[in-house]
Amino acid sequence: MLLRLPISMAEAQECLAEAAVPIGGATLVWAVWQRDGFPELAMSLRDLPDANVIGRETLGAAVVLNRIDDRVPDVLRLAAATVGTGAVRRTATVGGNLVGSTLRCLLPAALVLDARAMVLESDGVHETDLAEMMAKRPLLVGLRWRDPIASAYRKLPAEAGGPPPLVVASALHVDDGAGIRLRVAVRDGYDVVSGDTACGTDTEQALHALHTTALGDLSGEAWDVVRRQVTGLLDDRGSA
Ligand SMILES: Cc1cc2nc3c(=O)[nH]c(=O)nc-3n(C[C@H](O)[C@H](O)[C@H](O)COP(=O)(O)OP(=O)(O)OC[C@H]3O[C@@H](n4cnc5c(N)ncnc54)[C@H](O)[C@@H]3O)c2cc1C
């Protein structure tokens, strides 16, 4: 296997044209390739500047999970910090998690940030939504979003060998009409559901509105976790 390490978008585009297979930290693909055979050509974005940015409104796909710190909103930092083990986080990347894994602990965080995916295709870089990114699995260069007012993340403890633990993420944003918008996303099993609502000062009203979205189908136990997180997020905003 030949591994290409493009240092510019033009070089990455050449690799795409040559059908190079994207590789992040290889925490998932290595075992598969050992079993099924290695591709002739792979490419890593680890030397591509655009894929290595970390900021309040952007995160590159080649960023290794344990490098994600308080430069990004809390919800993303906390999501990255709870993925797998320390050894996995030292190697696995944002792109591998969002495009390549089934658990995708970063996805609820990206959803509540209303993040857009920057993807590279044969004709250049495009911005797309997360649903399309997951459906088409293009080469992910990074994510962009607007800095939220506040955000929160919780992953319940996992039972060894059991189903994926519940994940609840939420964020408060200034919306285009200069009101406040509350977004919540929940990973329940392998499914991710999300909902959002305009949000005034009344927490019960916001929770009621959220309950009329897809989040209303959650189990009582999962909804309790949502309720506690949303209440905490809105209370913190009130006391800030
Ligand atoms: C022990 C263990 C525990 C784990 N626990 C969790 C957990 O709690 N939560 C969770 O969410 N995940 C968990 N994972 C999965 C982990 O998140 C993935 O292993 C990791 O995110 C994959 O990242 P990687 O960079 O190593 O990807 P790789 O193994 O390199 O690639 C995986 C797939 O993603 C594709 N890919 C990689 N980068 C890109 C890109 N930029 N654009 C498009 N496609 C790309 C590859 O082509 C490949 O198909 C766990 C994994 C292990 C081994």
Tab-separated table of N, CA, C and O in Angstrom, residues 125-182:
chain	number	residue	atom	x	y	z
A	125	VAL	N	-13.868	21.880	-3.150
A	125	VAL	CA	-14.444	21.778	-1.801
A	125	VAL	C	-15.891	22.251	-1.817
A	125	VAL	O	-16.200	23.283	-2.421
A	126	HIS	N	-16.764	21.490	-1.156
A	126	HIS	CA	-18.166	21.868	-1.039
A	126	HIS	C	-18.564	21.848	0.422
A	126	HIS	O	-18.000	21.103	1.207
A	127	GLU	N	-19.590	22.666	0.715
A	127	GLU	CA	-20.143	22.630	2.057
A	127	GLU	C	-21.434	21.821	1.979
A	127	GLU	O	-22.246	22.043	1.074
A	128	THR	N	-21.626	20.906	2.906
A	128	THR	CA	-22.844	20.097	2.859
A	128	THR	C	-23.350	19.868	4.278
A	128	THR	O	-22.660	20.172	5.247
A	129	ASP	N	-24.574	19.326	4.403
A	129	ASP	CA	-25.053	19.097	5.766
A	129	ASP	C	-24.626	17.714	6.255
A	129	ASP	O	-24.152	16.873	5.491
A	130	LEU	N	-24.805	17.499	7.550
A	130	LEU	CA	-24.266	16.278	8.160
A	130	LEU	C	-24.994	15.038	7.658
A	130	LEU	O	-24.384	13.979	7.502
A	131	ALA	N	-26.300	15.163	7.387
A	131	ALA	CA	-27.060	14.001	6.902
A	131	ALA	C	-26.496	13.538	5.559
A	131	ALA	O	-26.286	12.341	5.332
A	132	GLU	N	-26.214	14.484	4.681
A	132	GLU	CA	-25.677	14.118	3.363
A	132	GLU	C	-24.262	13.544	3.500
A	132	GLU	O	-23.899	12.589	2.821
A	133	MET	N	-23.499	14.134	4.404
A	133	MET	CA	-22.140	13.615	4.630
A	133	MET	C	-22.194	12.144	5.057
A	133	MET	O	-21.431	11.311	4.577
A	134	MET	N	-23.121	11.820	5.957
A	134	MET	CA	-23.178	10.429	6.440
A	134	MET	C	-23.712	9.491	5.365
A	134	MET	O	-23.304	8.346	5.275
A	135	ALA	N	-24.603	10.008	4.533
A	135	ALA	CA	-25.181	9.156	3.486
A	135	ALA	C	-24.151	8.885	2.386
A	135	ALA	O	-24.032	7.759	1.908
A	136	LYS	N	-23.398	9.902	2.003
A	136	LYS	CA	-22.500	9.756	0.834
A	136	LYS	C	-21.069	9.404	1.214
A	136	LYS	O	-20.281	9.013	0.356
A	137	ARG	N	-20.693	9.630	2.462
A	137	ARG	CA	-19.338	9.355	2.961
A	137	ARG	C	-18.234	9.910	2.053
A	137	ARG	O	-17.353	9.179	1.606
A	138	PRO	N	-18.293	11.228	1.788
A	138	PRO	CA	-17.239	11.835	0.966
A	138	PRO	C	-15.972	12.043	1.791
A	138	PRO	O	-15.946	11.716	2.984
A	139	LEU	N	-14.932	12.611	1.161
A	139	LEU	CA	-13.716	12.940	1.922
A	139	LEU	C	-14.021	14.179	2.767
A	139	LEU	O	-14.256	15.269	2.231
A	140	LEU	N	-14.009	14.009	4.075
A	140	LEU	CA	-14.315	15.130	4.975
A	140	LEU	C	-13.030	15.898	5.273
A	140	LEU	O	-12.026	15.311	5.692
A	141	VAL	N	-13.074	17.202	5.035
A	141	VAL	CA	-11.911	18.052	5.337
A	141	VAL	C	-12.083	18.692	6.717
A	141	VAL	O	-11.116	18.865	7.456
A	142	GLY	N	-13.321	19.017	7.078
A	142	GLY	CA	-13.543	19.606	8.403
A	142	GLY	C	-14.977	20.028	8.595
A	142	GLY	O	-15.830	19.832	7.729
A	143	LEU	N	-15.226	20.585	9.788
A	143	LEU	CA	-16.561	21.080	10.139
A	143	LEU	C	-16.486	22.581	10.390
A	143	LEU	O	-15.453	23.085	10.835
A	144	ARG	N	-17.605	23.250	10.112
A	144	ARG	CA	-17.739	24.672	10.452
A	144	ARG	C	-19.083	24.894	11.097
A	144	ARG	O	-20.062	24.263	10.717
A	145	TRP	N	-19.135	25.835	12.047
A	145	TRP	CA	-20.409	26.139	12.709
A	145	TRP	C	-20.302	27.557	13.237
A	145	TRP	O	-19.224	28.187	13.132
A	146	ARG	N	-21.428	28.054	13.808
A	146	ARG	CA	-21.357	29.363	14.461
A	146	ARG	C	-21.249	29.147	15.958
A	146	ARG	O	-21.968	28.326	16.526
A	147	ASP	N	-20.347	29.899	16.586
A	147	ASP	CA	-20.078	29.724	18.020
A	147	ASP	C	-21.386	29.840	18.820
A	147	ASP	O	-22.088	30.845	18.710
A	148	PRO	N	-21.737	28.819	19.613
A	148	PRO	CA	-22.980	28.914	20.393
A	148	PRO	C	-22.793	29.791	21.631
A	148	PRO	O	-21.662	30.062	22.053
A	149	ILE	N	-23.908	30.161	22.266
A	149	ILE	CA	-23.841	30.918	23.522
A	149	ILE	C	-23.340	29.990	24.626
A	149	ILE	O	-22.537	30.360	25.477
A	150	ALA	N	-23.856	28.767	24.631
A	150	ALA	CA	-23.479	27.768	25.645
A	150	ALA	C	-23.829	26.393	25.096
A	150	ALA	O	-24.662	26.270	24.192
A	151	SER	N	-23.168	25.372	25.643
A	151	SER	CA	-23.474	24.020	25.169
A	151	SER	C	-23.147	23.012	26.265
A	151	SER	O	-22.426	23.327	27.223
A	152	ALA	N	-23.696	21.810	26.131
A	152	ALA	CA	-23.481	20.773	27.155
A	152	ALA	C	-23.501	19.396	26.493
A	152	ALA	O	-24.077	19.222	25.408
A	153	TYR	N	-22.878	18.447	27.170
A	153	TYR	CA	-22.789	17.076	26.626
A	153	TYR	C	-22.750	16.095	27.780
A	153	TYR	O	-22.077	16.332	28.784
A	154	ARG	N	-23.473	14.993	27.625
A	154	ARG	CA	-23.384	13.942	28.637
A	154	ARG	C	-23.485	12.581	27.958
A	154	ARG	O	-24.318	12.370	27.084
A	155	LYS	N	-22.578	11.701	28.350
A	155	LYS	CA	-22.636	10.316	27.882
A	155	LYS	C	-22.803	9.468	29.131
A	155	LYS	O	-21.982	9.560	30.055
A	156	LEU	N	-23.842	8.657	29.166
A	156	LEU	CA	-24.050	7.829	30.358
A	156	LEU	C	-22.982	6.735	30.402
A	156	LEU	O	-22.424	6.360	29.367
A	157	PRO	N	-22.692	6.194	31.578
A	157	PRO	CA	-21.683	5.133	31.670
A	157	PRO	C	-22.110	3.919	30.832
A	157	PRO	O	-23.298	3.605	30.766
A	158	ALA	N	-21.109	3.278	30.214
A	158	ALA	CA	-21.420	2.124	29.354
A	158	ALA	C	-21.245	0.831	30.136
A	158	ALA	O	-20.333	0.710	30.953
A	159	GLU	N	-22.132	-0.134	29.864
A	159	GLU	CA	-21.940	-1.473	30.436
A	159	GLU	C	-21.103	-2.272	29.451
A	159	GLU	O	-21.407	-2.271	28.250
A	160	ALA	N	-20.049	-2.941	29.955
A	160	ALA	CA	-19.179	-3.701	29.059
A	160	ALA	C	-19.995	-4.698	28.246
A	160	ALA	O	-20.796	-5.452	28.806
A	161	GLY	N	-19.801	-4.666	26.922
A	161	GLY	CA	-20.505	-5.606	26.036
A	161	GLY	C	-21.974	-5.266	25.832
A	161	GLY	O	-22.685	-5.967	25.101
A	162	GLY	N	-22.459	-4.199	26.455
A	162	GLY	CA	-23.871	-3.818	26.340
A	162	GLY	C	-24.094	-2.891	25.156
A	162	GLY	O	-23.182	-2.637	24.372
A	163	PRO	N	-25.320	-2.372	25.042
A	163	PRO	CA	-25.627	-1.454	23.942
A	163	PRO	C	-24.877	-0.130	24.122
A	163	PRO	O	-24.423	0.177	25.236
A	164	PRO	N	-24.769	0.669	23.057
A	164	PRO	CA	-24.079	1.960	23.186
A	164	PRO	C	-24.765	2.817	24.245
A	164	PRO	O	-26.003	2.812	24.320
A	165	PRO	N	-24.010	3.504	25.068
A	165	PRO	CA	-24.629	4.339	26.103
A	165	PRO	C	-25.332	5.554	25.505
A	165	PRO	O	-24.953	6.053	24.444
A	166	LEU	N	-26.356	5.997	26.229
A	166	LEU	CA	-27.102	7.185	25.793
A	166	LEU	C	-26.186	8.410	25.780
A	166	LEU	O	-25.394	8.610	26.706
A	167	VAL	N	-26.312	9.211	24.731
A	167	VAL	CA	-25.569	10.470	24.634
A	167	VAL	C	-26.581	11.598	24.450
A	167	VAL	O	-27.487	11.478	23.621
A	168	VAL	N	-26.439	12.663	25.234
A	168	VAL	CA	-27.302	13.839	25.070
A	168	VAL	C	-26.420	15.074	24.896
A	168	VAL	O	-25.507	15.314	25.695
A	169	ALA	N	-26.683	15.822	23.825
A	169	ALA	CA	-25.926	17.053	23.554
A	169	ALA	C	-26.924	18.184	23.364
A	169	ALA	O	-28.030	17.967	22.844
A	170	SER	N	-26.540	19.385	23.778
A	170	SER	CA	-27.437	20.526	23.581
A	170	SER	C	-26.617	21.798	23.407
A	170	SER	O	-25.470	21.882	23.869
A	171	ALA	N	-27.228	22.762	22.739
A	171	ALA	CA	-26.550	24.054	22.564
A	171	ALA	C	-27.581	25.153	22.396
A	171	ALA	O	-28.673	24.923	21.866
A	172	LEU	N	-27.205	26.342	22.853
A	172	LEU	CA	-28.029	27.537	22.690
A	172	LEU	C	-27.364	28.464	21.688
A	172	LEU	O	-26.152	28.735	21.803
A	173	HIS	N	-28.134	28.914	20.736
A	173	HIS	CA	-27.585	29.781	19.681
A	173	HIS	C	-28.399	31.070	19.576
A	173	HIS	O	-29.605	31.050	19.809
A	174	VAL	N	-27.718	32.115	19.122
A	174	VAL	CA	-28.453	33.295	18.685
A	174	VAL	C	-28.944	32.970	17.286
A	174	VAL	O	-28.147	32.582	16.424
A	175	ASP	N	-30.272	33.091	17.049
A	175	ASP	CA	-30.753	32.735	15.709
A	175	ASP	C	-30.791	33.969	14.809
A	175	ASP	O	-30.480	35.072	15.244
A	176	ASP	N	-31.175	33.753	13.549
A	176	ASP	CA	-31.086	34.846	12.572
A	176	ASP	C	-31.973	36.037	12.924
A	176	ASP	O	-31.632	37.176	12.609
A	177	GLY	N	-33.097	35.754	13.614
A	177	GLY	CA	-33.963	36.860	14.029
A	177	GLY	C	-33.522	37.449	15.357
A	177	GLY	O	-34.276	38.151	16.013
A	178	ALA	N	-32.289	37.082	15.814
A	178	ALA	CA	-31.696	37.554	17.071
A	178	ALA	C	-32.435	37.049	18.310
A	178	ALA	O	-32.255	37.579	19.401
A	179	GLY	N	-33.271	36.026	18.154
A	179	GLY	CA	-33.811	35.327	19.311
A	179	GLY	C	-32.826	34.229	19.711
A	179	GLY	O	-31.716	34.147	19.183
A	180	ILE	N	-33.249	33.380	20.653
A	180	ILE	CA	-32.386	32.268	21.092
A	180	ILE	C	-32.983	30.958	20.577
A	180	ILE	O	-34.199	30.757	20.657
A	181	ARG	N	-32.129	30.088	20.079
A	181	ARG	CA	-32.590	28.784	19.588
A	181	ARG	C	-31.888	27.692	20.395
A	181	ARG	O	-30.679	27.738	20.612
A	182	LEU	N	-32.678	26.740	20.849
A	182	LEU	CA	-32.134	25.608	21.604
A	182	LEU	C	-32.145	24.382	20.696
A	182	LEU	O	-33.165	24.059	20.095
